[in-house]
Tab-separated table of C-alpha atoms in Angstrom:
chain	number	residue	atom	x	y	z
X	625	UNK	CA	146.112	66.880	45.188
X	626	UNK	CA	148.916	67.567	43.453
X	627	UNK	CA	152.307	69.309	44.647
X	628	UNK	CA	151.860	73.045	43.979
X	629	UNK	CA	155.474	74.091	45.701
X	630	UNK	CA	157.016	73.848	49.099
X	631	UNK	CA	155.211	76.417	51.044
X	632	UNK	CA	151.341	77.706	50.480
X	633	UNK	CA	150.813	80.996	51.656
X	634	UNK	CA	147.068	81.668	52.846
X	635	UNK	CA	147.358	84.629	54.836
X	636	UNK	CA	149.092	88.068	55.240
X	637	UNK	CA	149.724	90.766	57.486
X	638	UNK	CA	150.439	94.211	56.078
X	639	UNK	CA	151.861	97.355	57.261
X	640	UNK	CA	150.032	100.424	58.482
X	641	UNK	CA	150.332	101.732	54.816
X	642	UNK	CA	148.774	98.043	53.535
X	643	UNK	CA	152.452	98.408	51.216
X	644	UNK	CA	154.746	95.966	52.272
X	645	UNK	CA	153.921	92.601	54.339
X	646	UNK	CA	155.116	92.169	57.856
X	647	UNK	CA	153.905	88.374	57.924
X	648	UNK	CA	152.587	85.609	56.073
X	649	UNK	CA	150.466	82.313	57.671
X	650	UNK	CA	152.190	79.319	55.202
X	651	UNK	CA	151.606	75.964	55.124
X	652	UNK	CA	153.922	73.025	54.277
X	653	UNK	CA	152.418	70.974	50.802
X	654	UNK	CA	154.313	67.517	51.181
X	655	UNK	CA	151.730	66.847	47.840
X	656	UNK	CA	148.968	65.095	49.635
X	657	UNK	CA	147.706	68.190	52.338
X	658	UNK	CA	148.952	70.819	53.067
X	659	UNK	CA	149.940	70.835	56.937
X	660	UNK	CA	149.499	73.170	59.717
X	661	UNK	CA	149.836	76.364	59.345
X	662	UNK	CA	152.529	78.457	61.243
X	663	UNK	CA	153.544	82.034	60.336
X	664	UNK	CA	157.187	83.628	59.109
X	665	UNK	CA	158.227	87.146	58.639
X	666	UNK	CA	158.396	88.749	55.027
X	667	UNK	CA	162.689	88.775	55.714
X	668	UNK	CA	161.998	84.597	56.336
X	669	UNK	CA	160.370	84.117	53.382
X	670	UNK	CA	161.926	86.431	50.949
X	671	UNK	CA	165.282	84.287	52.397
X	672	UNK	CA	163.721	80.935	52.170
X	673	UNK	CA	162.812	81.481	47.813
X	674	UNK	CA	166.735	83.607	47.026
X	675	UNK	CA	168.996	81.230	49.519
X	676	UNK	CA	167.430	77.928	49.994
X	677	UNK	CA	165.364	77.334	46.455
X	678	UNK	CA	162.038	77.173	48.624
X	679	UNK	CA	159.118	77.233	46.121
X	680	UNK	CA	155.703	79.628	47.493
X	681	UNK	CA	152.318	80.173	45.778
X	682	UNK	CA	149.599	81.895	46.998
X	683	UNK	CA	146.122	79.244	48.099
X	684	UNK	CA	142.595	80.063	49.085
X	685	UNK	CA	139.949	77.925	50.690
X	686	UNK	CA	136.399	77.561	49.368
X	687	UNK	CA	133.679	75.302	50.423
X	688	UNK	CA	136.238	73.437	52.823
X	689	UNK	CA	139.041	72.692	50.107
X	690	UNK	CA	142.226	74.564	49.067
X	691	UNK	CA	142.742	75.904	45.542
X	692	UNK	CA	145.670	76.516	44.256
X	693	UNK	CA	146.814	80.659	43.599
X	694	UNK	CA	149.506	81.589	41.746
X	695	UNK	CA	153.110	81.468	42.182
X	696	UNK	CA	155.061	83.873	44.485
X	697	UNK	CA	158.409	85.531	43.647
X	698	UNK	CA	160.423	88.339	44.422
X	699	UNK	CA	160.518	91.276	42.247
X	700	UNK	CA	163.503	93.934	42.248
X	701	UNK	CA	162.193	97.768	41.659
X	702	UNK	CA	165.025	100.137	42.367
X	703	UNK	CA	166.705	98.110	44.629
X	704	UNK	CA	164.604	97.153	46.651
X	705	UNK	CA	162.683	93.280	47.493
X	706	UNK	CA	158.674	93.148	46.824
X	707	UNK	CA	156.828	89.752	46.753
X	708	UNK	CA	154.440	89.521	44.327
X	709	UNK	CA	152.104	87.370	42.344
X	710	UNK	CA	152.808	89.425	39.497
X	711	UNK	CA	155.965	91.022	37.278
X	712	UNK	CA	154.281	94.256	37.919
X	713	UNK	CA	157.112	97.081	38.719
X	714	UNK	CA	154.989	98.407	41.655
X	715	UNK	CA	157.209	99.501	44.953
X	716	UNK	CA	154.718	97.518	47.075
X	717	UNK	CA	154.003	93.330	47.827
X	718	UNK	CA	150.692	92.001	46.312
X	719	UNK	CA	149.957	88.527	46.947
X	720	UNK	CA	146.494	88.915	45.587
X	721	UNK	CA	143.213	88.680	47.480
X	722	UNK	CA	144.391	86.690	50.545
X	723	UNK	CA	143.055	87.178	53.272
X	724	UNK	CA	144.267	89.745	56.400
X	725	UNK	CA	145.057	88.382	59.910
């Protein structure tokens, strides 16, 4: 396997509203596997790609083996901070189809 980015995200929590994510589950990719997962808070995240150059994409498991999503960034609409697989200008987070915990 080859290194996707820093982090994999392969889980999410949303709000009450499914809008905005409260938490992600993330796992390290050091290139070779992807290590245990542990969870971090939308504000951890969203700090870990703008301060520290952290790399995220999204990953989903089939058959027992990861495949690689698509990458995550942080998209500005009216101020505000949404993480999203997509450029789309949509006042919400969208990291695909991942799955809820």
């Amino acid at each position: 396997m080859a290194k996707w980015a820093d982090f994999v995200i392969t889980a999410v929590r949303y709000d009450e509203n499914q809008e905005h994510i409260i938490k992600v589950k993330r796992r390290l990719d050091n290139g070779e596997t992807l290590e245990k997962e542990e969870e971090r808070t939308r504000s951890q995240v969203v700090n870990a790609i703008e301060n520290k150059g952290y790399t995220y994409v999204t990953s989903y498991k089939k058959n027992g083996e990861w495949y690689k999503g698509k990458n995550v960034s942080i998209i500005k609409v009216d101020g505000k901070k949404y993480l999203r697989t997509d450029s789309n200008k949509t006042t919400q987070d969208n990291l695909g189809e991942l799955p809820e915990f």
